[in-house]
Amino acid sequence: MNIDVLRYLEPTKLNFNARAESIGSNFTKISLNPKNNQFITEQIIDKFILLGIPDDRGVIANLGNPGAKEGPKSFRDSFYKMYDTKIMQDMTNSKVFSQNLPPTNKTQFFLSDKITDVGNIILADSIEETHERLAYVVEFLLRNKARFIFVIGGGHDFTYGSYKGHVKSRENEIIPIINLDAHFDLRPVINNEINSGTAFYRIIKDFNKNIANGKALLEIGIQRERNPHSLFDYAMQNGIKTVEYISLLNIWKEFTSGNIQIPSEHIHDHIDDCSKFGFERKTGSLHISLCLDVFDQAIAPGTSASTPIGAQMKDLSQTFAYFGRSNTCRIMDIAELCPARDTLDQTARLCASIVYRIILLREEYSNR
């Protein structure tokens, strides 16, 4: 299986000279370094994985703006320019390290020590086969105990592939999805044509048990003018919890109940509901999907379909903090990063900062 996985991956290349003490200055250590066509276990186990999928064919098929195929490169250019940082972990609070250690014992390492960049998925001739390759790689990484996988795209259709890999690593479990997005992406597949708007429709169809017939999917950030009414009908008919962002009032309102609260509280309520379907709160696994058009185009212009009046970072800061601190969050898809529409790398830098901060929170503030 190791050799098969490597066949689907193209190693990352840095196209600039990294500054001293930046994350990129440790790129040789971070980038995947297989020996004899085999993964080194230490490069995967308990690591934060960066995985790119440079594919915008689904966006183009959905009549969107092309360019997201360059998203993974743009993300890495920004991520590797950020400075590395020392992490102080209190070993007495760690189940792994706490035995036979004095109360003040700490271990010190750098953020870059915990990251492995496995490269990009090599695209197949079809979107569907590309998703299969992504699923295979994600399953492999999870079975080899990767701590958190960041999948950087690319059209949002790739979430089908990452979720499939997630499911195959935990086949009999409820795996809730939290989708931060201005769009439902619940469009039906017509004439077997997959596009960037079909991911969650396909997931509900093919992984009905794992997504609890759609009830374990949370759509948060939905905007009326960005979605046809037929998708609202589909969501209501399938019990998909939908949180509308009413931009002029700056409120987040659950569509059926009318409940208004901040996004992180909607997420906690969703997890409570999923526990009734069989989700294990302590040992289960959450799938996070971030479509960058949930943000206002003033801070995230570089998306395939930017949003004129979208969310601000402060609206979602507690949500990202939860993702960082909760060990049940194991995969985060970041979709629709489109450098051709970006301004001064603003959106790429936002993505890089979110990933950086989630890793930092997971290392310093979560119980391992």
CSV table of C-alpha atoms in Angstrom, one decimal:
chain,number,residue,atom,x,y,z
A,1,MET,CA,0.0,0.0,0.0
A,2,ASN,CA,2.9,2.4,0.7
A,3,ILE,CA,4.1,2.2,-2.9
A,4,ASP,CA,0.6,2.7,-4.3
A,5,VAL,CA,0.1,5.8,-2.1
A,6,LEU,CA,3.4,7.3,-3.3
A,7,ARG,CA,2.3,6.8,-6.9
A,8,TYR,CA,-0.5,9.3,-6.2
A,9,LEU,CA,1.6,12.0,-4.7
A,10,GLU,CA,3.8,14.7,-6.3
A,11,PRO,CA,6.4,16.0,-3.8
A,12,THR,CA,6.2,19.7,-2.9
A,13,LYS,CA,8.8,22.1,-4.2
A,14,LEU,CA,9.6,25.5,-2.7
A,15,ASN,CA,10.0,28.2,-5.3
A,16,PHE,CA,11.6,30.8,-3.1
A,17,ASN,CA,14.5,31.2,-0.7
A,18,ALA,CA,13.1,30.9,2.8
A,19,ARG,CA,14.2,33.4,5.5
A,20,ALA,CA,16.2,32.2,8.4
A,21,GLU,CA,13.9,30.9,11.3
A,22,SER,CA,10.8,30.7,9.0
A,23,ILE,CA,8.9,27.5,8.6
A,24,GLY,CA,10.3,27.2,5.1
A,25,SER,CA,13.8,27.2,6.4
A,26,ASN,CA,13.0,23.7,7.7
A,27,PHE,CA,11.4,22.6,4.5
A,28,THR,CA,13.8,19.7,4.0
A,29,LYS,CA,12.7,18.3,7.4
A,30,ILE,CA,9.0,18.9,6.8
A,31,SER,CA,8.7,17.6,3.2
A,32,LEU,CA,8.0,13.9,2.8
A,33,ASN,CA,11.2,11.9,2.5
A,34,PRO,CA,10.3,8.3,1.7
A,35,LYS,CA,13.1,5.7,1.7
A,36,ASN,CA,13.0,2.7,-0.7
A,37,ASN,CA,9.5,3.8,-1.8
A,38,GLN,CA,8.2,3.5,1.7
A,39,PHE,CA,6.7,6.0,4.0
A,40,ILE,CA,8.7,6.6,7.2
A,41,THR,CA,6.2,6.0,10.0
A,42,GLU,CA,7.7,8.8,12.1
A,43,GLN,CA,6.8,11.3,9.3
A,44,ILE,CA,3.1,10.4,9.7
A,45,ILE,CA,2.3,9.3,13.2
A,46,ASP,CA,1.0,12.2,15.4
A,47,LYS,CA,1.9,14.8,12.7
A,48,PHE,CA,-0.1,17.6,11.1
A,49,ILE,CA,-0.3,16.7,7.5
A,50,LEU,CA,-0.4,19.2,4.6
A,51,LEU,CA,-1.9,17.7,1.4
A,52,GLY,CA,-2.8,19.6,-1.7
A,53,ILE,CA,-5.3,18.8,-4.5
A,54,PRO,CA,-4.6,21.2,-7.4
A,55,ASP,CA,-7.8,20.7,-9.3
A,56,ASP,CA,-10.4,23.2,-10.4
A,57,ARG,CA,-12.2,21.1,-13.1
A,58,GLY,CA,-15.2,20.9,-10.8
A,59,VAL,CA,-15.3,24.7,-10.5
A,60,ILE,CA,-15.2,25.1,-14.2
A,61,ALA,CA,-17.9,22.4,-14.7
A,62,ASN,CA,-20.1,24.4,-12.3
A,63,LEU,CA,-19.5,27.6,-14.4
A,64,GLY,CA,-17.3,29.1,-11.7
A,65,ASN,CA,-14.1,31.1,-12.0
A,66,PRO,CA,-11.1,29.0,-12.9
A,67,GLY,CA,-7.8,29.3,-11.0
A,68,ALA,CA,-8.2,27.2,-7.8
A,69,LYS,CA,-5.8,24.6,-9.2
A,70,GLU,CA,-3.1,26.9,-8.0
A,71,GLY,CA,-4.6,27.1,-4.5
A,72,PRO,CA,-2.2,24.6,-2.9
A,73,LYS,CA,0.9,26.4,-4.2
A,74,SER,CA,-0.4,29.8,-3.1
A,75,PHE,CA,-1.2,28.4,0.4
A,76,ARG,CA,2.3,27.0,0.7
A,77,ASP,CA,4.0,30.1,-0.5
A,78,SER,CA,2.3,32.0,2.4
A,79,PHE,CA,2.6,29.3,5.0
A,80,TYR,CA,6.3,28.6,4.6
A,81,LYS,CA,7.1,32.4,4.8
A,82,MET,CA,5.7,32.6,8.3
A,83,TYR,CA,8.1,32.3,11.2
A,84,ASP,CA,8.5,29.1,13.1
A,85,THR,CA,7.9,29.2,16.8
A,86,LYS,CA,8.9,27.2,19.9
A,87,ILE,CA,6.2,25.2,21.6
A,88,MET,CA,6.3,24.6,25.3
A,89,GLN,CA,4.3,21.5,26.2
A,90,ASP,CA,3.6,20.7,29.8
A,91,MET,CA,4.5,17.0,29.9
A,92,THR,CA,2.7,16.5,33.2
A,93,ASN,CA,-0.6,17.2,31.4
A,94,SER,CA,0.2,14.6,28.7
A,95,LYS,CA,-0.9,11.0,29.0
A,96,VAL,CA,2.0,10.1,26.7
A,97,PHE,CA,4.7,11.8,28.8
A,98,SER,CA,3.4,12.1,32.3
A,99,GLN,CA,4.8,8.9,33.9
A,100,ASN,CA,7.8,9.3,36.2
A,101,LEU,CA,8.3,13.0,35.5
A,102,PRO,CA,8.7,15.8,38.0
A,103,PRO,CA,5.8,18.3,38.1
A,104,THR,CA,7.7,21.1,36.3
A,105,ASN,CA,9.1,18.9,33.5
A,106,LYS,CA,8.4,20.4,30.1
A,107,THR,CA,9.5,19.4,26.6
A,108,GLN,CA,10.4,22.1,24.0
A,109,PHE,CA,10.2,21.7,20.2
A,110,PHE,CA,9.3,23.8,17.2
A,111,LEU,CA,6.0,24.0,15.3
A,112,SER,CA,7.8,22.7,12.2
A,113,ASP,CA,8.8,19.5,14.1
A,114,LYS,CA,5.1,18.5,14.1
A,115,ILE,CA,4.4,19.1,10.4
A,116,THR,CA,4.8,16.8,7.4
A,117,ASP,CA,4.0,18.0,3.8
A,118,VAL,CA,3.2,15.0,1.8
A,119,GLY,CA,2.8,16.9,-1.5
A,120,ASN,CA,-0.1,17.1,-4.0
A,121,ILE,CA,-2.5,14.5,-5.3
A,122,ILE,CA,-1.5,13.7,-8.9
A,123,LEU,CA,-4.6,14.3,-10.9
A,124,ALA,CA,-6.3,11.5,-12.8
A,125,ASP,CA,-8.0,11.9,-16.1
A,126,SER,CA,-11.4,12.2,-14.4
A,127,ILE,CA,-12.6,14.1,-11.3
A,128,GLU,CA,-14.1,10.9,-10.0
A,129,GLU,CA,-10.8,9.0,-10.2
A,130,THR,CA,-8.9,11.9,-8.6
A,131,HIS,CA,-11.3,11.7,-5.7
A,132,GLU,CA,-10.6,8.0,-5.4
A,133,ARG,CA,-6.9,8.7,-5.2
A,134,LEU,CA,-7.5,11.4,-2.5
A,135,ALA,CA,-9.6,8.9,-0.5
A,136,TYR,CA,-6.9,6.3,-0.7
A,137,VAL,CA,-4.2,8.7,0.6
A,138,VAL,CA,-6.4,10.1,3.4
A,139,GLU,CA,-7.4,6.6,4.6
A,140,PHE,CA,-3.7,5.6,4.6
A,141,LEU,CA,-2.7,8.7,6.6
A,142,LEU,CA,-5.5,8.2,9.2
A,143,ARG,CA,-4.7,4.5,9.6
A,144,ASN,CA,-1.1,5.5,10.2
A,145,LYS,CA,-2.2,7.8,13.0
A,146,ALA,CA,-1.8,11.2,11.4
A,147,ARG,CA,-3.0,13.7,14.1
A,148,PHE,CA,-4.7,16.2,11.8
A,149,ILE,CA,-4.9,16.4,8.0
A,150,PHE,CA,-5.3,19.7,6.2
A,151,VAL,CA,-6.4,19.2,2.6
A,152,ILE,CA,-5.9,22.3,0.5
A,153,GLY,CA,-7.7,22.8,-2.8
A,154,GLY,CA,-8.9,23.1,-5.3
A,155,GLY,CA,-12.6,23.0,-6.1
A,156,HIS,CA,-14.9,22.0,-3.2
A,157,ASP,CA,-15.9,18.8,-4.9
A,158,PHE,CA,-12.8,17.2,-3.4
A,159,THR,CA,-14.5,17.0,0.0
A,160,TYR,CA,-16.2,13.9,-1.3
A,161,GLY,CA,-12.8,12.2,-1.7
A,162,SER,CA,-11.5,13.3,1.7
A,163,TYR,CA,-14.7,12.3,3.4
A,164,LYS,CA,-14.6,8.9,1.7
A,165,GLY,CA,-11.1,8.3,3.0
A,166,HIS,CA,-12.2,9.4,6.4
A,167,VAL,CA,-15.1,6.9,6.3
A,168,LYS,CA,-13.0,4.0,5.1
A,169,SER,CA,-10.7,4.5,8.1
A,170,ARG,CA,-13.8,4.4,10.5
A,171,GLU,CA,-16.4,2.5,8.4
A,172,ASN,CA,-19.1,1.9,11.0
A,173,GLU,CA,-19.1,5.3,12.7
A,174,ILE,CA,-21.1,8.4,12.4
A,175,ILE,CA,-18.7,11.1,11.1
A,176,PRO,CA,-20.3,14.5,11.3
A,177,ILE,CA,-19.4,17.2,8.8
A,178,ILE,CA,-19.2,20.9,9.7
A,179,ASN,CA,-19.3,22.9,6.5
A,180,LEU,CA,-18.5,26.5,6.7
A,181,ASP,CA,-19.7,27.9,3.4
A,182,ALA,CA,-21.9,30.5,1.8
A,183,HIS,CA,-23.2,27.7,-0.5
A,184,PHE,CA,-25.0,24.4,0.3
A,185,ASP,CA,-23.0,22.4,-2.4
A,186,LEU,CA,-26.0,20.0,-2.4
A,187,ARG,CA,-26.5,20.1,-6.2
A,188,PRO,CA,-27.6,16.8,-7.7
A,189,VAL,CA,-25.3,15.0,-10.2
A,190,ILE,CA,-26.8,15.3,-13.6
A,191,ASN,CA,-25.6,13.2,-16.5
A,192,ASN,CA,-22.9,11.8,-14.3
A,193,GLU,CA,-21.2,15.2,-14.3
A,194,ILE,CA,-19.5,16.0,-11.0
A,195,ASN,CA,-18.8,19.6,-10.1
A,196,SER,CA,-17.8,21.8,-7.2
A,197,GLY,CA,-21.4,22.0,-6.0
A,198,THR,CA,-22.2,18.3,-5.7
A,199,ALA,CA,-19.9,17.2,-2.9
A,200,PHE,CA,-22.5,16.9,-0.1
A,201,TYR,CA,-25.2,15.5,-2.3
A,202,ARG,CA,-22.9,12.7,-3.3
A,203,ILE,CA,-21.8,12.1,0.3
A,204,ILE,CA,-25.4,11.8,1.5
A,205,LYS,CA,-26.1,9.4,-1.4
A,206,ASP,CA,-23.0,7.2,-1.0
A,207,PHE,CA,-22.4,7.4,2.8
A,208,ASN,CA,-25.9,7.6,4.1
A,209,LYS,CA,-25.2,5.7,7.3
A,210,ASN,CA,-22.1,7.6,8.2
A,211,ILE,CA,-23.8,11.0,7.7
A,212,ALA,CA,-27.0,9.8,9.4
A,213,ASN,CA,-29.2,10.3,6.3
A,214,GLY,CA,-27.9,13.9,6.1
A,215,LYS,CA,-28.7,14.8,9.7
A,216,ALA,CA,-25.0,14.8,10.7
A,217,LEU,CA,-24.2,17.5,8.2
A,218,LEU,CA,-24.2,21.1,9.5
A,219,GLU,CA,-24.3,23.8,6.8
A,220,ILE,CA,-23.2,27.0,8.5
A,221,GLY,CA,-22.8,30.4,6.8
A,222,ILE,CA,-25.4,29.9,4.1
A,223,GLN,CA,-26.6,33.0,2.3
A,224,ARG,CA,-30.0,33.2,0.5
A,225,GLU,CA,-28.8,35.1,-2.6
A,226,ARG,CA,-26.0,32.5,-3.1
A,227,ASN,CA,-28.3,29.4,-3.3
A,228,PRO,CA,-31.3,28.4,-5.4
A,229,HIS,CA,-34.5,27.8,-3.4
A,230,SER,CA,-34.5,24.1,-4.5
A,231,LEU,CA,-31.4,23.5,-2.4
A,232,PHE,CA,-33.1,25.0,0.7
A,233,ASP,CA,-36.0,22.6,0.0
A,234,TYR,CA,-33.6,19.6,-0.3
A,235,ALA,CA,-31.9,20.5,3.0
A,236,MET,CA,-35.2,20.8,4.8
A,237,GLN,CA,-36.5,17.5,3.3
A,238,ASN,CA,-33.4,15.7,4.5
A,239,GLY,CA,-33.1,17.2,7.9
A,240,ILE,CA,-29.9,19.0,7.2
A,241,LYS,CA,-29.2,21.5,9.9
A,242,THR,CA,-28.8,24.9,8.2
A,243,VAL,CA,-27.5,28.0,9.8
A,244,GLU,CA,-28.1,31.1,7.7
A,245,TYR,CA,-25.7,34.1,8.0
A,246,ILE,CA,-27.9,37.2,7.9
A,247,SER,CA,-25.2,39.6,6.9
A,248,LEU,CA,-26.9,43.0,7.5
A,249,LEU,CA,-27.8,42.0,11.0
A,250,ASN,CA,-24.6,40.0,11.6
A,251,ILE,CA,-26.5,37.1,13.1
A,252,TRP,CA,-26.3,33.4,12.6
A,253,LYS,CA,-29.8,31.9,12.6
A,254,GLU,CA,-30.8,28.2,12.4
A,255,PHE,CA,-33.2,28.0,9.5
A,256,THR,CA,-36.0,25.8,10.9
A,257,SER,CA,-35.9,26.6,14.7
A,258,GLY,CA,-35.0,30.3,14.3
A,259,ASN,CA,-32.4,29.8,17.0
A,260,ILE,CA,-29.8,32.7,17.0
A,261,GLN,CA,-26.4,32.2,18.5
A,262,ILE,CA,-22.7,32.4,17.5
A,263,PRO,CA,-21.3,29.8,15.1
A,264,SER,CA,-19.4,27.9,17.8
A,265,GLU,CA,-22.6,27.4,19.8
A,266,HIS,CA,-24.4,26.1,16.8
A,267,ILE,CA,-21.6,23.6,16.3
A,268,HIS,CA,-21.8,22.4,19.9
A,269,ASP,CA,-25.5,21.9,19.5
A,270,HIS,CA,-24.9,20.0,16.3
A,271,ILE,CA,-22.5,17.7,18.0
A,272,ASP,CA,-25.0,17.1,20.8
A,273,ASP,CA,-27.6,16.1,18.2
A,274,CYS,CA,-25.1,13.8,16.5
A,275,SER,CA,-24.3,12.0,19.8
A,276,LYS,CA,-28.0,11.0,19.7
A,277,PHE,CA,-27.4,9.4,16.3
A,278,GLY,CA,-24.4,7.4,17.6
A,279,PHE,CA,-21.4,9.9,17.4
A,280,GLU,CA,-18.9,9.2,20.1
A,281,ARG,CA,-18.1,12.6,21.6
A,282,LYS,CA,-14.7,11.6,23.1
A,283,THR,CA,-13.3,9.1,20.6
A,284,GLY,CA,-15.2,10.0,17.5
A,285,SER,CA,-14.0,12.0,14.5
A,286,LEU,CA,-15.3,15.2,13.0
A,287,HIS,CA,-14.8,16.3,9.4
A,288,ILE,CA,-14.4,20.0,8.9
A,289,SER,CA,-14.9,21.7,5.5
A,290,LEU,CA,-14.0,25.3,5.0
A,291,CYS,CA,-15.1,26.9,1.8
A,292,LEU,CA,-13.3,30.3,1.7
A,293,ASP,CA,-16.3,32.1,0.2
A,294,VAL,CA,-17.9,32.0,3.7
A,295,PHE,CA,-15.7,35.1,4.3
A,296,ASP,CA,-16.3,38.6,3.2
A,297,GLN,CA,-14.5,39.3,0.0
A,298,ALA,CA,-12.8,42.3,1.7
A,299,ILE,CA,-10.7,39.8,3.6
A,300,ALA,CA,-10.9,36.8,1.2
A,301,PRO,CA,-11.1,38.1,-2.4
A,302,GLY,CA,-9.2,35.1,-3.7
A,303,THR,CA,-12.0,32.5,-4.0
A,304,SER,CA,-13.7,30.9,-6.9
A,305,ALA,CA,-17.0,32.7,-6.0
A,306,SER,CA,-16.3,35.6,-3.5
A,307,THR,CA,-19.0,36.9,-1.2
A,308,PRO,CA,-19.7,40.6,-1.1
A,309,ILE,CA,-21.1,40.6,2.4
A,310,GLY,CA,-19.6,37.6,4.1
A,311,ALA,CA,-18.3,36.7,7.6
A,312,GLN,CA,-15.4,38.4,9.3
A,313,MET,CA,-12.6,36.5,11.0
A,314,LYS,CA,-13.8,37.6,14.4
A,315,ASP,CA,-17.2,36.0,13.7
A,316,LEU,CA,-15.4,32.6,13.3
A,317,SER,CA,-12.4,32.9,15.6
A,318,GLN,CA,-14.1,30.8,18.4
A,319,THR,CA,-15.0,28.2,15.9
A,320,PHE,CA,-11.5,27.8,14.7
A,321,ALA,CA,-10.3,27.8,18.3
A,322,TYR,CA,-12.7,24.8,18.9
A,323,PHE,CA,-11.2,23.0,15.9
A,324,GLY,CA,-7.8,23.5,17.3
A,325,ARG,CA,-8.5,22.4,20.8
A,326,SER,CA,-10.8,19.4,20.1
A,327,ASN,CA,-8.9,16.2,19.4
A,328,THR,CA,-12.0,14.9,17.6
A,329,CYS,CA,-11.3,17.3,14.7
A,330,ARG,CA,-9.1,15.2,12.5
A,331,ILE,CA,-9.5,16.5,8.9
A,332,MET,CA,-10.0,20.0,7.6
A,333,ASP,CA,-10.7,20.7,4.0
A,334,ILE,CA,-9.9,24.2,2.8
A,335,ALA,CA,-11.6,24.8,-0.6
A,336,GLU,CA,-11.8,27.2,-3.4
A,337,LEU,CA,-8.5,29.2,-2.8
A,338,CYS,CA,-8.2,31.0,-6.2
A,339,PRO,CA,-4.9,33.0,-6.5
A,340,ALA,CA,-6.0,34.5,-9.9
A,341,ARG,CA,-8.6,36.5,-8.0
A,342,ASP,CA,-6.6,37.2,-4.9
A,343,THR,CA,-5.2,40.6,-3.9
A,344,LEU,CA,-1.7,40.8,-2.4
A,345,ASP,CA,-2.0,37.1,-1.4
A,346,GLN,CA,-4.6,38.2,1.1
A,347,THR,CA,-6.7,35.0,1.0
A,348,ALA,CA,-3.7,32.7,0.9
A,349,ARG,CA,-2.2,34.4,3.9
A,350,LEU,CA,-5.5,34.1,5.8
A,351,CYS,CA,-5.6,30.4,5.1
A,352,ALA,CA,-2.0,30.0,6.2
A,353,SER,CA,-2.6,31.8,9.4
A,354,ILE,CA,-5.7,29.7,10.2
A,355,VAL,CA,-3.8,26.5,9.7
A,356,TYR,CA,-0.8,27.9,11.8
A,357,ARG,CA,-3.1,28.9,14.6
A,358,ILE,CA,-5.0,25.6,14.7
A,359,ILE,CA,-1.7,23.6,14.9
A,360,LEU,CA,-0.4,25.9,17.7
A,361,LEU,CA,-3.7,25.6,19.7
A,362,ARG,CA,-3.7,21.8,19.3
A,363,GLU,CA,-0.2,21.6,20.6
A,364,GLU,CA,-0.3,24.0,23.5
A,365,TYR,CA,-3.9,24.0,24.7
A,366,SER,CA,-5.5,20.6,24.0
A,367,ASN,CA,-5.2,17.5,26.2
A,368,ARG,CA,-3.4,14.9,24.2
